[in-house]
PDB file of C-alpha atoms in Angstrom:
ATOM      1  CA  LEU U  29       0.000   0.000   0.000  1.00 77.00           C
ATOM      2  CA  VAL U  30       2.795   2.419   0.850  1.00 77.00           C
ATOM      3  CA  LYS U  31       4.422   1.719  -2.520  1.00 80.00           C
ATOM      4  CA  LEU U  32       1.145   2.591  -4.268  1.00 80.00           C
ATOM      5  CA  ILE U  33       0.886   5.788  -2.237  1.00 80.00           C
ATOM      6  CA  LEU U  34       4.418   6.822  -3.148  1.00 77.00           C
ATOM      7  CA  GLU U  35       3.725   6.139  -6.838  1.00 80.00           C
ATOM      8  CA  ALA U  36       0.553   8.233  -6.640  1.00 78.00           C
ATOM      9  CA  ILE U  37       2.447  11.078  -4.977  1.00 77.00           C
ATOM     10  CA  GLU U  38       5.111  10.948  -7.698  1.00 77.00           C
ATOM     11  CA  ARG U  39       2.454  11.246 -10.409  1.00 73.00           C
ATOM     12  CA  LEU U  40       0.714  14.021  -8.499  1.00 72.00           C
ATOM     13  CA  ASN U  41       3.971  15.938  -8.042  1.00 66.00           C
ATOM     14  CA  ALA U  42       4.791  15.558 -11.735  1.00 59.00           C
ATOM     15  CA  ARG U  43       1.434  17.122 -12.679  1.00 60.00           C
ATOM     16  CA  THR U  44       1.706  19.937 -10.137  1.00 53.00           C
ATOM     17  CA  ALA U  45       5.425  20.701 -10.451  1.00 45.00           C
ATOM     18  CA  GLY U  46       4.743  24.296 -11.501  1.00 41.00           C
ATOM     19  CA  ARG U  47       2.525  25.045  -8.520  1.00 44.00           C
ATOM     20  CA  GLU U  48       3.863  26.426  -5.301  1.00 38.00           C
ATOM     21  CA  ALA U  49       3.709  24.290  -2.183  1.00 44.00           C
ATOM     22  CA  VAL U  50       1.582  25.394   0.722  1.00 45.00           C
ATOM     23  CA  ALA U  51       3.632  27.637   2.956  1.00 43.00           C
ATOM     24  CA  THR U  52       3.400  27.435   6.692  1.00 46.00           C
ATOM     25  CA  GLU U  53       5.471  28.542   9.612  1.00 51.00           C
ATOM     26  CA  ASN U  54       5.347  25.155  11.318  1.00 52.00           C
ATOM     27  CA  PRO U  55       8.712  23.337  11.013  1.00 56.00           C
ATOM     28  CA  ASP U  56       6.982  19.928  11.337  1.00 51.00           C
ATOM     29  CA  PHE U  57       4.952  20.629   8.227  1.00 59.00           C
ATOM     30  CA  GLN U  58       6.655  18.404   5.627  1.00 79.00           C
ATOM     31  CA  PRO U  59       4.268  18.063   2.695  1.00 86.00           C
ATOM     32  CA  ALA U  60       5.527  14.777   1.197  1.00 87.00           C
ATOM     33  CA  MET U  61       5.579  12.989   4.546  1.00 89.00           C
ATOM     34  CA  MET U  62       2.222  14.422   5.606  1.00 91.00           C
ATOM     35  CA  LEU U  63       0.590  13.524   2.289  1.00 92.00           C
ATOM     36  CA  THR U  64       1.910   9.964   2.538  1.00 92.00           C
ATOM     37  CA  LEU U  65       0.813   9.633   6.156  1.00 93.00           C
ATOM     38  CA  LEU U  66      -2.735  10.937   5.704  1.00 95.00           C
ATOM     39  CA  THR U  67      -3.261   9.004   2.465  1.00 95.00           C
ATOM     40  CA  TYR U  68      -2.144   5.801   4.191  1.00 94.00           C
ATOM     41  CA  CYS U  69      -4.313   6.449   7.240  1.00 95.00           C
ATOM     42  CA  TYR U  70      -7.440   7.332   5.253  1.00 96.00           C
ATOM     43  CA  ALA U  71      -6.906   4.374   2.907  1.00 94.00           C
ATOM     44  CA  THR U  72      -6.685   2.002   5.874  1.00 93.00           C
ATOM     45  CA  GLY U  73      -9.626   3.476   7.788  1.00 94.00           C
ATOM     46  CA  VAL U  74      -7.808   5.602  10.368  1.00 95.00           C
ATOM     47  CA  TYR U  75      -9.573   8.973  10.199  1.00 95.00           C
ATOM     48  CA  SER U  76      -9.335  10.768  13.507  1.00 93.00           C
ATOM     49  CA  SER U  77      -6.246  12.914  14.091  1.00 92.00           C
ATOM     50  CA  THR U  78      -6.252  11.551  17.642  1.00 92.00           C
ATOM     51  CA  ASP U  79      -6.077   7.985  16.286  1.00 94.00           C
ATOM     52  CA  ILE U  80      -3.254   8.995  13.944  1.00 93.00           C
ATOM     53  CA  GLU U  81      -1.404  10.605  16.834  1.00 91.00           C
ATOM     54  CA  LEU U  82      -1.871   7.435  18.908  1.00 91.00           C
ATOM     55  CA  GLY U  83      -0.754   5.393  15.922  1.00 91.00           C
ATOM     56  CA  MET U  84       2.584   7.192  16.033  1.00 89.00           C
ATOM     57  CA  GLN U  85       3.158   5.446  19.350  1.00 88.00           C
ATOM     58  CA  HIS U  86       1.509   2.087  18.688  1.00 91.00           C
ATOM     59  CA  ASP U  87       1.465   1.409  14.933  1.00 91.00           C
ATOM     60  CA  GLN U  88       4.765   0.498  13.315  1.00 91.00           C
ATOM     61  CA  MET U  89       3.777   1.665   9.803  1.00 92.00           C
ATOM     62  CA  ILE U  90       2.449   5.032  10.975  1.00 91.00           C
ATOM     63  CA  ARG U  91       5.593   5.530  13.058  1.00 89.00           C
ATOM     64  CA  TYR U  92       7.709   4.690   9.998  1.00 89.00           C
ATOM     65  CA  LEU U  93       5.769   7.100   7.778  1.00 89.00           C
ATOM     66  CA  CYS U  94       6.221   9.902  10.311  1.00 87.00           C
ATOM     67  CA  ALA U  95       9.982   9.545   9.832  1.00 80.00           C
ATOM     68  CA  LYS U  96      10.652  10.119  13.540  1.00 76.00           C
ATOM     69  CA  ASN U  97       8.690  13.373  13.539  1.00 82.00           C
ATOM     70  CA  TYR U  98       6.116  13.853  16.249  1.00 80.00           C
ATOM     71  CA  LEU U  99       3.053  15.465  14.700  1.00 82.00           C
ATOM     72  CA  ASN U 100       0.405  16.851  16.969  1.00 84.00           C
ATOM     73  CA  LEU U 101      -3.288  17.311  16.264  1.00 87.00           C
ATOM     74  CA  PRO U 102      -3.112  20.943  15.053  1.00 89.00           C
ATOM     75  CA  VAL U 103      -0.374  20.043  12.548  1.00 88.00           C
ATOM     76  CA  LEU U 104      -2.417  17.161  11.111  1.00 90.00           C
ATOM     77  CA  ARG U 105      -5.562  19.276  10.877  1.00 91.00           C
ATOM     78  CA  GLU U 106      -3.716  22.229   9.353  1.00 91.00           C
ATOM     79  CA  PHE U 107      -2.194  20.073   6.650  1.00 92.00           C
ATOM     80  CA  ARG U 108      -5.552  18.466   5.844  1.00 93.00           C
ATOM     81  CA  ARG U 109      -7.191  21.891   5.642  1.00 93.00           C
ATOM     82  CA  TYR U 110      -4.614  23.398   3.280  1.00 93.00           C
ATOM     83  CA  SER U 111      -3.905  20.275   1.210  1.00 93.00           C
ATOM     84  CA  ARG U 112      -7.360  18.760   0.903  1.00 95.00           C
ATOM     85  CA  ASP U 113      -7.307  18.676  -2.920  1.00 95.00           C
ATOM     86  CA  ARG U 114      -3.906  16.965  -3.005  1.00 94.00           C
ATOM     87  CA  ILE U 115      -4.964  14.436  -0.369  1.00 95.00           C
ATOM     88  CA  ARG U 116      -8.197  13.693  -2.256  1.00 96.00           C
ATOM     89  CA  GLU U 117      -6.378  13.239  -5.568  1.00 94.00           C
ATOM     90  CA  CYS U 118      -3.673  11.026  -4.076  1.00 93.00           C
ATOM     91  CA  LEU U 119      -6.169   8.955  -2.084  1.00 95.00           C
ATOM     92  CA  ALA U 120      -8.428   8.516  -5.134  1.00 95.00           C
ATOM     93  CA  THR U 121      -5.442   7.318  -7.169  1.00 93.00           C
ATOM     94  CA  VAL U 122      -4.455   4.833  -4.464  1.00 93.00           C
ATOM     95  CA  LEU U 123      -8.014   3.535  -4.020  1.00 93.00           C
ATOM     96  CA  GLN U 124      -8.348   3.078  -7.781  1.00 91.00           C
ATOM     97  CA  ARG U 125      -5.018   1.261  -8.043  1.00 90.00           C
ATOM     98  CA  VAL U 126      -5.862  -1.056  -5.136  1.00 88.00           C
ATOM     99  CA  TRP U 127      -9.249  -1.767  -6.709  1.00 88.00           C
ATOM    100  CA  GLU U 128      -7.614  -2.532 -10.071  1.00 86.00           C
ATOM    101  CA  LEU U 129      -5.042  -4.844  -8.500  1.00 85.00           C
ATOM    102  CA  ARG U 130      -7.670  -6.627  -6.483  1.00 82.00           C
ATOM    103  CA  PHE U 131     -10.578  -6.901  -8.900  1.00 75.00           C
ATOM    104  CA  CYS U 132      -9.371  -6.506 -12.466  1.00 73.00           C
ATOM    105  CA  ASP U 133      -7.736  -9.079 -14.651  1.00 59.00           C
ATOM    106  CA  GLU U 134      -5.301  -8.376 -17.477  1.00 54.00           C
ATOM    107  CA  ASP U 135      -8.118  -6.996 -19.664  1.00 53.00           C
ATOM    108  CA  ASP U 136      -9.261  -4.502 -16.995  1.00 52.00           C
ATOM    109  CA  HIS U 137     -12.471  -6.405 -16.319  1.00 52.00           C
ATOM    110  CA  PRO U 138     -13.647  -6.987 -12.747  1.00 50.00           C
ATOM    111  CA  MET U 139     -13.014 -10.530 -11.596  1.00 47.00           C
ATOM    112  CA  ALA U 140     -16.069 -12.448 -10.468  1.00 43.00           C
ATOM    113  CA  ALA U 141     -14.258 -15.070  -8.412  1.00 35.00           C
ATOM    114  CA  ALA U 142     -15.400 -15.015  -4.801  1.00 31.00           C
ATOM    115  CA  SER U 143     -11.838 -15.455  -3.579  1.00 38.00           C
ATOM    116  CA  TYR U 144     -11.029 -11.915  -4.766  1.00 37.00           C
ATOM    117  CA  LEU U 145     -13.867 -10.234  -2.888  1.00 33.00           C
ATOM    118  CA  GLY U 146     -12.572  -7.995  -0.138  1.00 37.00           C
ATOM    119  CA  VAL U 147     -14.251  -6.196   2.705  1.00 40.00           C
ATOM    120  CA  SER U 148     -13.387  -2.721   1.467  1.00 49.00           C
ATOM    121  CA  PHE U 149     -14.212  -3.025  -2.215  1.00 49.00           C
ATOM    122  CA  GLY U 150     -16.332  -6.143  -2.646  1.00 49.00           C
ATOM    123  CA  TRP U 151     -19.677  -4.350  -2.609  1.00 47.00           C
ATOM    124  CA  TRP U 152     -18.592  -2.179  -5.566  1.00 48.00           C
ATOM    125  CA  LEU U 153     -18.389  -5.197  -7.870  1.00 50.00           C
ATOM    126  CA  ASN U 154     -22.158  -5.604  -7.825  1.00 53.00           C
ATOM    127  CA  LYS U 155     -22.716  -2.011  -8.970  1.00 50.00           C
ATOM    128  CA  GLY U 156     -21.401  -2.551 -12.496  1.00 60.00           C
ATOM    129  CA  PRO U 157     -18.927   0.116 -13.598  1.00 71.00           C
ATOM    130  CA  ALA U 158     -15.857   1.122 -11.632  1.00 76.00           C
ATOM    131  CA  PRO U 159     -16.567   3.139  -8.486  1.00 86.00           C
ATOM    132  CA  ASP U 160     -16.170   6.899  -8.274  1.00 93.00           C
ATOM    133  CA  PHE U 161     -12.827   6.948  -6.489  1.00 94.00           C
ATOM    134  CA  ARG U 162     -12.744  10.733  -6.116  1.00 95.00           C
ATOM    135  CA  ALA U 163     -16.121  10.642  -4.352  1.00 96.00           C
ATOM    136  CA  GLU U 164     -14.932   7.817  -2.089  1.00 95.00           C
ATOM    137  CA  ALA U 165     -11.750   9.765  -1.286  1.00 96.00           C
ATOM    138  CA  GLU U 166     -13.819  12.861  -0.476  1.00 97.00           C
ATOM    139  CA  GLN U 167     -16.108  10.807   1.789  1.00 96.00           C
ATOM    140  CA  ARG U 168     -13.086   9.537   3.707  1.00 96.00           C
ATOM    141  CA  ILE U 169     -11.758  13.066   4.170  1.00 96.00           C
ATOM    142  CA  VAL U 170     -15.196  14.165   5.388  1.00 96.00           C
ATOM    143  CA  ARG U 171     -15.134  11.269   7.896  1.00 96.00           C
ATOM    144  CA  ALA U 172     -11.784  12.534   9.146  1.00 95.00           C
ATOM    145  CA  VAL U 173     -13.102  16.071   9.548  1.00 95.00           C
ATOM    146  CA  ARG U 174     -16.208  14.790  11.359  1.00 94.00           C
ATOM    147  CA  ALA U 175     -14.136  12.573  13.643  1.00 93.00           C
ATOM    148  CA  ASP U 176     -11.982  15.543  14.615  1.00 91.00           C
ATOM    149  CA  SER U 177     -15.032  17.785  15.075  1.00 89.00           C
ATOM    150  CA  MET U 178     -16.696  15.239  17.360  1.00 85.00           C
ATOM    151  CA  ALA U 179     -13.501  14.874  19.372  1.00 74.00           C
ATOM    152  CA  MET U 180     -13.378  18.628  19.909  1.00 69.00           C
ATOM    153  CA  ASP U 181     -16.967  18.628  21.211  1.00 58.00           C
ATOM    154  CA  TRP U 182     -16.026  16.536  24.245  1.00 55.00           C
TER     155      TRP U 182
END
């Protein structure tokens, strides 16, 4: 999954090479690392910034992706706020690639074999055409925003 994320980020960076990166005064704000981290977390169902922060202590992959940087809740939320389009595009690319690897054969047709049905994408096979990956990515970002909003209400 991380390899797919890095490939998606490379393609995204190639398309947006002329654009300026988001500027911030926070020294922990490293766009490539943050984009990789949030894409991985949202792709694997970790939405809340609190859960991501806890994952830095308890999840080996999240700790690895943070590259020994400790990112607090405001940093995660700030990056998501200012890089939402990039996160959505990268996440949509990763979700599409995972779906293709899991459900498409060499001719790009969904496989019908039950052994290839997964929890995350299996229900999409019954809908006919390929899912709207950008919409799914946006829904996952909205879940993350809602999870953080609910956490702040406590």
